[in-house]
Coordinates of C-alpha atoms in Angstrom, one line a residue:
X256 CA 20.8 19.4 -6.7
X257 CA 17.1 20.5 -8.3
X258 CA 14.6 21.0 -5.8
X259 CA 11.2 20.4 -7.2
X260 CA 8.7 22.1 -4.7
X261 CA 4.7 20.2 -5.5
X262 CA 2.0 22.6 -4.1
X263 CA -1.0 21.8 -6.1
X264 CA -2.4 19.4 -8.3
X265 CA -1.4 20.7 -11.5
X266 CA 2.1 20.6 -10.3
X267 CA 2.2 17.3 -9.2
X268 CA 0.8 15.9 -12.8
X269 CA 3.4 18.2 -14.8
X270 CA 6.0 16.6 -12.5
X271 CA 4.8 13.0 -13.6
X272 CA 4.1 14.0 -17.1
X273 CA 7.9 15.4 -17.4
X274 CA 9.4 12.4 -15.1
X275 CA 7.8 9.8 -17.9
X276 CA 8.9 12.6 -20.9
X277 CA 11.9 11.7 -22.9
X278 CA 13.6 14.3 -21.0
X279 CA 12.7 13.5 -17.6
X280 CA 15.1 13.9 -15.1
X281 CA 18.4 12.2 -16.0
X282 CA 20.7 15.4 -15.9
X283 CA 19.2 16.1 -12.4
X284 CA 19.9 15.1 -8.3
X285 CA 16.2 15.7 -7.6
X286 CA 14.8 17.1 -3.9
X287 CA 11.3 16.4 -3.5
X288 CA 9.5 18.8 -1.5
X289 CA 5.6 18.8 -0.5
X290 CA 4.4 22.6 -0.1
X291 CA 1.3 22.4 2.0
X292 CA -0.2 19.7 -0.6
X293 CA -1.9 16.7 -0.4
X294 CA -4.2 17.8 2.5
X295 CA -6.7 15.3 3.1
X296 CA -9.9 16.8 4.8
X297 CA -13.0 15.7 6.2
X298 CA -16.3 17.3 6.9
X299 CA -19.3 15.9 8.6
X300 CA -22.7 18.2 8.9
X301 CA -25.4 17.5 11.1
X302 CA -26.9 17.6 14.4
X303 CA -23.9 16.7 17.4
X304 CA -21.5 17.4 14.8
X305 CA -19.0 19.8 16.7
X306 CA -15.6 18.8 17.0
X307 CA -15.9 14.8 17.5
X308 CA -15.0 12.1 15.2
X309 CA -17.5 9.3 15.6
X310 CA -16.2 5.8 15.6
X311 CA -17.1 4.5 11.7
X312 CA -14.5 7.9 11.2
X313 CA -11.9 6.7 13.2
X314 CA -11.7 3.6 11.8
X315 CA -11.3 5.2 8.2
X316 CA -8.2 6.7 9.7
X317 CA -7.0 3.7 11.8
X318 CA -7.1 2.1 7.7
X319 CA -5.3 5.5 6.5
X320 CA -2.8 4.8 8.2
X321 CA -2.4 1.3 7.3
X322 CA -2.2 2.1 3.6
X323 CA 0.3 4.3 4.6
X324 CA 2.3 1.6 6.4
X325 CA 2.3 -0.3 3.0
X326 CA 3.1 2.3 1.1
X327 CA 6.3 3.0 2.8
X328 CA 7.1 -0.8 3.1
X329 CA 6.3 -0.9 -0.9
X330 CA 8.9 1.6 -1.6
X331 CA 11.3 1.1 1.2
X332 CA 11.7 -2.4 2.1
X333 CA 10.1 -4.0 -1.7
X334 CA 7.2 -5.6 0.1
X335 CA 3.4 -4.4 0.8
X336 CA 3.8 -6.0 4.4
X337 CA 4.8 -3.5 7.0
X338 CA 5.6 -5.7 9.3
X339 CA 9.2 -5.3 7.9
X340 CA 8.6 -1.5 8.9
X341 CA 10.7 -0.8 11.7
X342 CA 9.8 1.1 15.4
X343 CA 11.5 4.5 14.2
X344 CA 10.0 4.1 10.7
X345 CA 6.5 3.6 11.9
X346 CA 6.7 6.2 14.8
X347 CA 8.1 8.9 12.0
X348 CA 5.5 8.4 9.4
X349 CA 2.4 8.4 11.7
X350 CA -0.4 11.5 10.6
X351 CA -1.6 13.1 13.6
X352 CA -5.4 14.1 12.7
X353 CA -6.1 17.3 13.4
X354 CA -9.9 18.1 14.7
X355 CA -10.9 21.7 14.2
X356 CA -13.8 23.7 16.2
X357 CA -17.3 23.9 14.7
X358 CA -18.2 21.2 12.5
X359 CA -16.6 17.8 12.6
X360 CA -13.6 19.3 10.2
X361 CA -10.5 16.1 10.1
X362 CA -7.3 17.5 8.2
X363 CA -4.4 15.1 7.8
X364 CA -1.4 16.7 6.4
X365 CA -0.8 13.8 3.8
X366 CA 2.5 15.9 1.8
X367 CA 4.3 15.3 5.2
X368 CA 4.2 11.5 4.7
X369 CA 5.3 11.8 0.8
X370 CA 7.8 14.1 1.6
X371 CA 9.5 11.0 4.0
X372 CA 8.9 8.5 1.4
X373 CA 10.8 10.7 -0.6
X374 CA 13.8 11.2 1.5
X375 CA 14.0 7.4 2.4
X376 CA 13.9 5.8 -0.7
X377 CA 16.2 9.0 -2.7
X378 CA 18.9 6.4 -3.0
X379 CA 17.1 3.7 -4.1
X380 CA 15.0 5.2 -7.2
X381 CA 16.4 7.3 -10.2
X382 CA 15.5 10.4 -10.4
X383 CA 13.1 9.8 -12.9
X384 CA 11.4 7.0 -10.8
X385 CA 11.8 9.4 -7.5
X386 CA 9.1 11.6 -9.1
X387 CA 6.8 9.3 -10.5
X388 CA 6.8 6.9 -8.1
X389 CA 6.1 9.8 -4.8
X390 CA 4.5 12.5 -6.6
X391 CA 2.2 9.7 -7.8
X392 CA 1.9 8.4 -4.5
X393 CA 0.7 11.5 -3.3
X394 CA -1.6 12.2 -6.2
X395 CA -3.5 8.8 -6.2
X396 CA -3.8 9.2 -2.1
X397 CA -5.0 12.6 -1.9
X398 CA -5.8 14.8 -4.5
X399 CA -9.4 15.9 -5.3
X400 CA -8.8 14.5 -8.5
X401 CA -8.6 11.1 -7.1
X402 CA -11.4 11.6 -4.4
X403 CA -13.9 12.3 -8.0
X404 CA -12.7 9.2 -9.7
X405 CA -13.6 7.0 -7.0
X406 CA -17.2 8.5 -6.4
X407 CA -17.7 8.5 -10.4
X408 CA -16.8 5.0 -10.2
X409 CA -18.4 4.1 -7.4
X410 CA -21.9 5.7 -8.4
X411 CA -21.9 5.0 -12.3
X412 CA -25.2 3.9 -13.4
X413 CA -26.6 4.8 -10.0
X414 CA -29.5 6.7 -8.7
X415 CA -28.4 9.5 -7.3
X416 CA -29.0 13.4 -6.8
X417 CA -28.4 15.2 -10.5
X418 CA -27.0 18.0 -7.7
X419 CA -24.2 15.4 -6.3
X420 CA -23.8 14.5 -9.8
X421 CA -22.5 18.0 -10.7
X422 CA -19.8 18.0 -7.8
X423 CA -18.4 15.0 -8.5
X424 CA -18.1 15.3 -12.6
X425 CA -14.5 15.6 -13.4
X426 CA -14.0 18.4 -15.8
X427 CA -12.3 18.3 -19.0
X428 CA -9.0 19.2 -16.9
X429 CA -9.1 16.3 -14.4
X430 CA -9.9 13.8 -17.3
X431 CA -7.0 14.9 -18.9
X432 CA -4.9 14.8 -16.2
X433 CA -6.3 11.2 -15.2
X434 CA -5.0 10.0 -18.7
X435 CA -1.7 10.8 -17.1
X436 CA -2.5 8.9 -14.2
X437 CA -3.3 6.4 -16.6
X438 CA 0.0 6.5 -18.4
X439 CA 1.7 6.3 -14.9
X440 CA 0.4 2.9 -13.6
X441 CA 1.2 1.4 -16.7
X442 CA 4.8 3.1 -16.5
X443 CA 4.9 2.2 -12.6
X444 CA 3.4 -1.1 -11.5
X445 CA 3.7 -0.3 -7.8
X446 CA 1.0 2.6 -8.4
X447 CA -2.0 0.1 -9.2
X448 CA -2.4 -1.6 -5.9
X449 CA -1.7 1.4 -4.1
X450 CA -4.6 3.3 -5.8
X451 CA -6.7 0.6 -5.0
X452 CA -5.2 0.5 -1.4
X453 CA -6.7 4.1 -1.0
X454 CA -9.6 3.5 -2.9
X455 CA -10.6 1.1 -0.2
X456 CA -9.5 4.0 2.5
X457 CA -12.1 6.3 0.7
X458 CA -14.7 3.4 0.9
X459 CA -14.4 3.4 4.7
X460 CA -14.3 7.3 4.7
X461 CA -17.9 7.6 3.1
X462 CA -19.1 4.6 5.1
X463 CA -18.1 7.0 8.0
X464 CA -20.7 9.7 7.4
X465 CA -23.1 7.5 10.3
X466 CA -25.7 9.5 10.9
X467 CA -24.6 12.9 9.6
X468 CA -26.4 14.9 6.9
X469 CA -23.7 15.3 4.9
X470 CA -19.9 14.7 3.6
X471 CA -17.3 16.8 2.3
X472 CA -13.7 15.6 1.4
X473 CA -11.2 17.7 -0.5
X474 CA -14.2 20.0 -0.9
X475 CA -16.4 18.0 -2.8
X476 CA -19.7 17.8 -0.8
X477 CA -22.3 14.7 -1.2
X478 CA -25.5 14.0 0.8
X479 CA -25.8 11.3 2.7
X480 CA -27.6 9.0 0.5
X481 CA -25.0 9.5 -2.4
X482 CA -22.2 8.7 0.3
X483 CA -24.2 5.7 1.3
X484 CA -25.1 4.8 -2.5
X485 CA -21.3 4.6 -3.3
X486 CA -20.8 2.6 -0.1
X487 CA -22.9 -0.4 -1.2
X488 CA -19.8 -1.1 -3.4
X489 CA -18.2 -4.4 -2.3
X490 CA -14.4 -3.9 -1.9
X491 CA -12.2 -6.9 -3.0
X492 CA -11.5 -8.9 0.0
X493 CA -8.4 -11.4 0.8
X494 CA -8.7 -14.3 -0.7
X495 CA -6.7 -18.2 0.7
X496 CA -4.2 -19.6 -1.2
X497 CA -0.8 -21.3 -0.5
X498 CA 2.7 -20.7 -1.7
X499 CA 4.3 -24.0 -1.6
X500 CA 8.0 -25.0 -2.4
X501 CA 11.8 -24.2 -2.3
X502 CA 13.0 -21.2 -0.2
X503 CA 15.9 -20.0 1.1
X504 CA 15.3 -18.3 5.1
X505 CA 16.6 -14.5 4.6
X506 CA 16.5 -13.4 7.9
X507 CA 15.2 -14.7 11.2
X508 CA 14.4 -14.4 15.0
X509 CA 13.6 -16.7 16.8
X510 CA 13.3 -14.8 20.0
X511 CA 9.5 -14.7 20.5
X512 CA 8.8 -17.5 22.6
X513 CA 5.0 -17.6 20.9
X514 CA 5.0 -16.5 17.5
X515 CA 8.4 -16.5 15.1
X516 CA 8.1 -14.3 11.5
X517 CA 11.2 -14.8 9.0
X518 CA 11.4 -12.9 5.9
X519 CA 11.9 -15.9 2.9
X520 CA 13.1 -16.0 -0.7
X521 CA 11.2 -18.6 -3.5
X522 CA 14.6 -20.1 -5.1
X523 CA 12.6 -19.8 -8.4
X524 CA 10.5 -16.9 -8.3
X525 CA 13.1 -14.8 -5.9
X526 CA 9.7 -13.3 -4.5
X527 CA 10.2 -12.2 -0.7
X528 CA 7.4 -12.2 2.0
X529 CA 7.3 -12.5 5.4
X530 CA 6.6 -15.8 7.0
X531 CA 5.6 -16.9 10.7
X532 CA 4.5 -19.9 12.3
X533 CA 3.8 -20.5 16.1
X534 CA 6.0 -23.0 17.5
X535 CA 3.3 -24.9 18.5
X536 CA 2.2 -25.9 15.0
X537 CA 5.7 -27.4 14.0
X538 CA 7.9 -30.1 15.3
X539 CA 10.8 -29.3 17.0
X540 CA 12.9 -30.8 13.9
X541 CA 11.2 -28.6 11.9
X542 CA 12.2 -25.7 13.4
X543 CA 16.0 -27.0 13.7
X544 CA 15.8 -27.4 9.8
X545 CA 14.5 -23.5 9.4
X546 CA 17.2 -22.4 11.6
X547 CA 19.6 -24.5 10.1
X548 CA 18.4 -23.1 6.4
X549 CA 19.1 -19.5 7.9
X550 CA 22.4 -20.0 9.5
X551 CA 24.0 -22.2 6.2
X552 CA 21.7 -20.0 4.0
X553 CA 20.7 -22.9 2.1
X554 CA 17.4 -24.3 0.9
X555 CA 14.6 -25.7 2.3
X556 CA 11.0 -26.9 1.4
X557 CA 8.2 -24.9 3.3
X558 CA 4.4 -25.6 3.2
X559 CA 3.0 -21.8 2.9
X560 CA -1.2 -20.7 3.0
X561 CA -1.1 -17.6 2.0
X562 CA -3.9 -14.7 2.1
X563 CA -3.7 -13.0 -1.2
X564 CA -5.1 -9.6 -2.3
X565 CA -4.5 -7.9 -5.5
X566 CA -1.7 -10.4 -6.2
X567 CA 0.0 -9.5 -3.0
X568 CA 0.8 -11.9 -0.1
X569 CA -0.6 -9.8 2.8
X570 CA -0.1 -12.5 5.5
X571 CA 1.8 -16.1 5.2
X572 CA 1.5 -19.2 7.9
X573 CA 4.3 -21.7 7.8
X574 CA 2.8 -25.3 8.3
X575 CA 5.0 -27.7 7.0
X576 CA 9.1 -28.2 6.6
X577 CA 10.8 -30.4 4.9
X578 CA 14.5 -30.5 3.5
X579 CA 15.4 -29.8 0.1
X580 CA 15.8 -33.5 -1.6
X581 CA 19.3 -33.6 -2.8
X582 CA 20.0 -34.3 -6.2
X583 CA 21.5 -37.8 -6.9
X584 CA 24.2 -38.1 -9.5
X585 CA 22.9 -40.9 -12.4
X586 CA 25.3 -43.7 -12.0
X587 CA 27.0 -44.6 -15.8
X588 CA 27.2 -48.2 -16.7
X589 CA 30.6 -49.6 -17.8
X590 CA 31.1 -50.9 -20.9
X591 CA 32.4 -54.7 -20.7

């Protein structure tokens, strides 16, 4: 057993670096443990500013938390849903925010959270993929690294202050180490969307700032306007779509007298979502065929729309069943 401790930054990208290396990790049983690192925190300036979060703040963290949820539910269950997350798991990885005296000072202990992720998915990665995979988690969530890329992109060709300019250049350090970043989403597919999951955490985080004077995250300070400035980015949104055709019904409940979710299959694709539909919006023969699908596990026709973001299925109505046509055997002439 190896124990590899992350504290910093630099640690976390040497990790990575050597976990995509020839050398990697194959030799190793790797431990993951977070020393004290990620540490997300939040500082508002201004007038009323003592100790209160305002409520544009706690909704950043209410969305924190979500990213979180999918994270996990990425890694864990191979889905960004979490409704497969269950009770225990969602009760053990929820941050409790700390709010310090003074200013409005928010520190949520983000290493704790990668630290779980790694202990619950230790048997499902290879050691290799254990590093990159969490330690990339953690870097694309929290670091300051992260936080600079995101207002660098989100302020690029923008009038702002040449002062907030300065703070948020990325030295010749963190461009290199984004290159590794780089190397890593291409290596790791899962890290993409998650970035982007977090980038839109960071877009409520400076649309936060209200009315304060000023924001500082990971302590990288911006005025107001800047914050504002790189708020005016439109985030990509969900878009409709459906998901029509031949599934098989993985698991099932049909308990909830109101609303049913079922985890399906595609028989082509093998992608797996969840699925609900209210009972009210299918025929009772419907519902005998779904149940019927899940007990014999075999196949069935669904009727799917779908909201789609980033190429994931984040939410999936069931509004049509139909059985699985049966193929008919050709019948062969006789010769007379």
């Amino acid at each position: 057993m190896k124990t590899l401790v992350i504290g910093n930054e630099a640690q976390a990208i040497a990790a990575i670096e050597k976990a995509l290396s020839e050398e990697g990790f194959s030799n190793d049983i790797v431990e993951l443990k977070f020393d004290n690192w990620p540490i997300l925190e939040i500082v508002l300036e201004g007038p009323g500013y003592k100790s209160t979060i305002t409520p544009d703040m706690a909704k950043a963290l209410v969305e924190l938390q979500r990213a979180l949820n999918r994270t996990f539910a990425r890694y864990a269950h191979g889905e960004a849903s979490a409704i497969r997350l269950t009770d225990k798991e969602r009760q053990d990885i929820q941050f409790k925010a700390k709010v310090e005296d003074g200013c409005s000072l928010i520190k949520v202990d983000l290493g704790e959270f990668a630290g779980k992720l790694a202990t619950a998915v230790a048997d499902k990665l290879t050691p290799e993929m254990l590093v990159a995979s969490v330690v990339g988690v953690a870097v694309v969530a929290g670091s300051t690294m992260a936080y600079k890329a995101y207002l660098s992109a989100r302020t690029k060709d923008k009038e702002i202050e040449s002062a907030d300019k300065t703070k948020i250049a990325l030295s010749e350090q963190e461009t290199r180490r984004l290159e590794v970043v780089a190397g890593l989403k291409t290596e790791v597919a899962s890290i993409r969307p998650i970035e982007q999951d977090f980038d839109d955490v960071r877009d409520d985080i400076v649309r936060g700032i209200s009315d304060a004077t000023s924001l500082e995250v990971n302590g990288v300070e911006i005025t107001r306007e800047t914050a504002l400035t790189a708020a005016k980015t439109l985030r990509v949104r969900s878009s409709d779509g459906q998901a029509n055709g031949t599934y098989y019904v993985d698991e099932s409940s049909f308990r909830n007298p109101h609303e049913t979710r079922i985890m399906v299959r595609n028989a082509s694709t093998h992608q797996q979502f969840p699925a609900s539909f209210k009972d009210s919006s299918l025929k009772g023969a419907q519902i005998q065929l779904l149940k019927d699908a899940a007990f014999d596990r075999t196949k069935v026709y669904l009727s799917i729309n779908t909201k789609e973001r980033r190429g994931d299925i984040v939410s999936a109505q069931i509004v049509g069943v139909k059985p699985q046509p049966k193929n008919t055997p050709h019948r062969i002439k006789r010769r007379r």
